[in-house]
Amino acid sequence: MRAQAHTLEAIVSGMLLLASLVFALQMTAVTPLSASTSSQHIENQQQAIGHGVLASAAAEDALKPAVLYWDNSTAQFHNTAGGREYYTNGPPDNRYGELLERAFDQRGIAYNVYLRFQNTQERTVTTRYIYSGEPSDNAVRASHTITLMDDDHLRDADGTRNSTRLGDPATDYTVSDTGKNVYNTVSVEVVAWRI
C-alpha cells in the first residue's frame, strides 16, 4: 500500500512538473527576431568585422585620410549626393570606402559610420560620415580613435593632399578645432546590422 502511494505521488509530481514546463513555454513567444545563440554569434561576427575594417584602415593609413576627404569649397565630403555633407549611396571613393564595401556590402550588411568629437564647449558632437538608414535593435558598434593635428591637410577628390590645412582660418571642416595642442580627437564609429 505504501509503495502504491509513493508511485502515485511520483506520477502526480511528474505531471505537475510537465504542466509547469508547458505553461512556461506557452508564455514565451519565440519569433524569428528573438535573441538566440546563432543571432548573438552573427552580431559578434559583425562587430569583429567592424573592428577589423577600422584596424585595417588605420594600419594602412587609410582611416585618417578618409576623415580628411573633405571639399572645403562646398563644406561637404567629396562626391556626396543630394546636397548632404555625408554619404548616403554607398561608401566614399577612397581606400577606407573599399574596405567597407568589401567587408559589409558584399555580405548584405547595412552600416552607418559616424564621427564623434568634442566641440569648443567640450560637448560631444556626432556627425554622419556614411548613413544607410536607422539601425535595427541588433546593431553592433565598433570604433577607432584618431588624432587630427592643425597641420594635417585636407584631401582632394582623388585622395591626394591639398594645400588646405585644418588649422587654416579659412577651413570650413565638419570637425571643430578645440583650440588646444591638437586640432581634435575623433572617434570613427561603425554601426552595422543585418538587412
Coordinates of C-alpha atoms in Angstrom, one line a residue:
M1 CA 0.0 0.0 0.0
R2 CA 2.8 2.3 0.9
A3 CA 4.6 1.6 -2.4
Q4 CA 1.5 2.4 -4.4
A5 CA 1.1 5.8 -2.6
H6 CA 4.7 6.7 -3.4
T7 CA 4.2 5.7 -7.1
L8 CA 1.0 7.7 -7.3
E9 CA 2.8 10.7 -5.7
A10 CA 5.7 10.4 -8.2
I11 CA 3.3 10.4 -11.1
V12 CA 1.4 13.4 -9.9
S13 CA 4.6 15.3 -9.2
G14 CA 5.8 14.5 -12.7
M15 CA 2.6 15.7 -14.3
L16 CA 2.7 18.9 -12.3
L17 CA 6.3 19.5 -13.4
L18 CA 5.4 18.8 -17.1
A19 CA 2.3 21.1 -16.9
S20 CA 4.5 23.9 -15.4
L21 CA 7.0 23.4 -18.2
V22 CA 4.3 23.5 -20.9
F23 CA 2.8 26.6 -19.3
A24 CA 6.1 28.4 -19.2
L25 CA 6.9 27.6 -22.8
Q26 CA 3.5 28.9 -23.9
M27 CA 4.1 32.2 -22.1
T28 CA 7.4 32.7 -24.0
A29 CA 7.0 33.7 -27.6
V30 CA 9.8 32.6 -29.9
T31 CA 9.9 34.6 -33.1
P32 CA 12.5 34.8 -35.9
L33 CA 13.8 38.1 -34.3
S34 CA 14.2 36.6 -30.8
A35 CA 17.7 36.5 -29.5
S36 CA 19.4 33.2 -29.8
T37 CA 22.9 31.9 -29.7
S38 CA 23.0 32.0 -33.6
S39 CA 21.9 35.6 -33.8
Q40 CA 24.4 36.5 -31.0
H41 CA 27.1 34.8 -33.0
I42 CA 26.2 36.8 -36.1
E43 CA 26.3 40.0 -34.1
N44 CA 29.7 39.1 -32.6
Q45 CA 30.9 38.4 -36.1
Q46 CA 29.6 41.7 -37.4
Q47 CA 31.3 43.6 -34.6
A48 CA 34.6 41.7 -35.2
I49 CA 34.3 42.7 -38.9
G50 CA 33.8 46.4 -37.9
H51 CA 36.8 46.3 -35.6
G52 CA 38.8 44.6 -38.4
V53 CA 37.9 47.2 -41.0
L54 CA 38.8 50.0 -38.7
A55 CA 42.1 48.4 -37.7
S56 CA 43.0 47.6 -41.3
A57 CA 42.2 51.1 -42.4
A58 CA 44.3 52.6 -39.6
A59 CA 47.2 50.2 -40.3
E60 CA 47.1 51.0 -44.0
D61 CA 47.0 54.7 -43.1
A62 CA 43.6 55.0 -44.9
L63 CA 41.4 56.0 -41.9
K64 CA 42.7 59.5 -41.3
P65 CA 42.8 60.4 -45.0
A66 CA 39.2 59.2 -45.3
V67 CA 38.2 61.5 -42.4
L68 CA 40.1 64.4 -44.1
Y69 CA 38.4 63.6 -47.5
W70 CA 36.6 67.0 -47.3
D71 CA 35.8 69.5 -50.0
N72 CA 36.4 72.9 -48.3
S73 CA 34.7 74.9 -51.0
T74 CA 31.4 73.1 -50.7
A75 CA 31.7 72.2 -47.0
Q76 CA 30.9 68.5 -47.5
F77 CA 32.7 65.3 -48.1
H78 CA 33.8 64.7 -51.7
N79 CA 31.2 63.3 -54.2
T80 CA 28.2 63.2 -51.8
A81 CA 24.7 63.3 -53.3
G82 CA 21.7 65.4 -52.6
G83 CA 23.4 68.4 -51.0
R84 CA 24.2 66.4 -47.9
E85 CA 27.7 66.6 -46.4
Y86 CA 27.7 62.8 -45.8
Y87 CA 27.4 59.7 -48.0
T88 CA 24.0 58.0 -48.5
N89 CA 24.6 56.0 -51.7
G90 CA 27.4 53.8 -50.5
P91 CA 30.9 54.4 -49.2
P92 CA 33.3 57.1 -50.4
D93 CA 35.6 56.6 -53.3
N94 CA 38.8 56.0 -51.2
R95 CA 40.6 53.1 -49.6
Y96 CA 38.5 53.2 -46.5
G97 CA 35.4 53.0 -48.7
E98 CA 36.8 50.0 -50.5
L99 CA 37.4 48.2 -47.2
L100 CA 33.9 48.9 -46.0
E101 CA 32.4 47.8 -49.3
R102 CA 34.3 44.5 -49.3
A103 CA 33.6 43.8 -45.6
F104 CA 29.9 44.8 -45.4
D105 CA 28.2 45.5 -48.8
Q106 CA 29.3 42.2 -50.3
R107 CA 27.8 40.4 -47.3
G108 CA 24.5 42.2 -47.3
I109 CA 25.2 44.0 -44.0
A110 CA 23.9 47.6 -43.6
Y111 CA 26.1 50.1 -41.8
N112 CA 26.5 53.7 -40.8
V113 CA 29.7 55.5 -40.0
Y114 CA 29.8 58.4 -37.5
L115 CA 32.5 60.8 -36.4
R116 CA 32.3 61.7 -32.7
F117 CA 34.4 64.5 -31.2
Q118 CA 34.3 67.3 -28.6
N119 CA 33.4 70.8 -29.6
T120 CA 34.9 74.0 -28.1
Q121 CA 32.3 73.8 -25.2
E122 CA 33.6 70.2 -24.6
R123 CA 30.3 68.7 -25.6
T124 CA 30.3 65.5 -27.6
V125 CA 29.2 66.1 -31.2
T126 CA 28.2 63.3 -33.6
T127 CA 28.3 63.9 -37.3
R128 CA 27.4 61.4 -40.1
Y129 CA 30.1 60.1 -42.5
I130 CA 28.0 57.4 -44.1
Y131 CA 24.3 57.0 -43.4
S132 CA 22.4 53.9 -44.7
G133 CA 19.3 54.3 -42.5
E134 CA 18.1 53.7 -39.0
P135 CA 19.9 50.7 -37.3
S136 CA 17.9 47.8 -36.1
D137 CA 17.8 46.6 -32.5
N138 CA 20.5 44.1 -33.2
A139 CA 23.0 46.6 -34.5
V140 CA 26.6 46.4 -33.2
R141 CA 29.2 49.1 -32.8
A142 CA 33.0 49.3 -33.3
S143 CA 35.1 52.4 -33.0
H144 CA 38.7 53.6 -33.5
T145 CA 40.1 56.9 -32.4
I146 CA 42.4 59.1 -34.5
T147 CA 44.1 62.4 -33.6
L148 CA 43.8 65.4 -36.0
M149 CA 46.6 68.0 -35.9
D150 CA 46.4 71.6 -37.0
D151 CA 48.9 70.9 -39.8
D152 CA 47.0 67.9 -41.3
H153 CA 46.0 68.6 -44.8
L154 CA 42.5 68.0 -46.3
R155 CA 42.3 65.6 -49.2
D156 CA 41.2 66.2 -52.8
A157 CA 38.7 64.0 -54.6
D158 CA 41.5 61.8 -55.9
G159 CA 42.8 61.3 -52.4
T160 CA 45.9 63.4 -52.6
R161 CA 46.8 66.0 -50.0
N162 CA 45.8 69.6 -51.0
S163 CA 47.2 72.8 -49.6
T164 CA 44.3 73.4 -47.1
R165 CA 45.4 72.7 -43.6
L166 CA 42.9 72.1 -40.7
G167 CA 44.4 75.0 -38.7
D168 CA 44.0 77.5 -41.5
P169 CA 41.4 80.2 -40.6
A170 CA 39.5 79.7 -43.9
T171 CA 39.0 76.0 -43.3
D172 CA 35.3 75.1 -43.0
Y173 CA 35.7 71.5 -41.8
T174 CA 32.9 69.4 -40.1
V175 CA 35.0 68.7 -37.1
S176 CA 35.6 71.7 -34.9
D177 CA 39.0 72.9 -33.7
T178 CA 39.3 72.6 -29.9
G179 CA 42.0 75.4 -29.8
K180 CA 44.3 73.1 -27.8
N181 CA 47.6 71.4 -28.7
V182 CA 45.8 69.2 -31.2
Y183 CA 43.1 70.1 -33.7
N184 CA 40.7 67.5 -32.3
T185 CA 40.4 63.8 -31.4
V186 CA 37.9 61.9 -33.5
S187 CA 36.3 58.5 -32.7
V188 CA 35.3 56.9 -36.0
E189 CA 32.4 54.6 -35.2
V190 CA 30.9 51.9 -37.4
V191 CA 27.3 50.7 -36.6
A192 CA 26.4 47.5 -38.5
W193 CA 23.2 45.4 -38.7
R194 CA 21.6 42.7 -40.8
I195 CA 19.3 43.8 -43.5

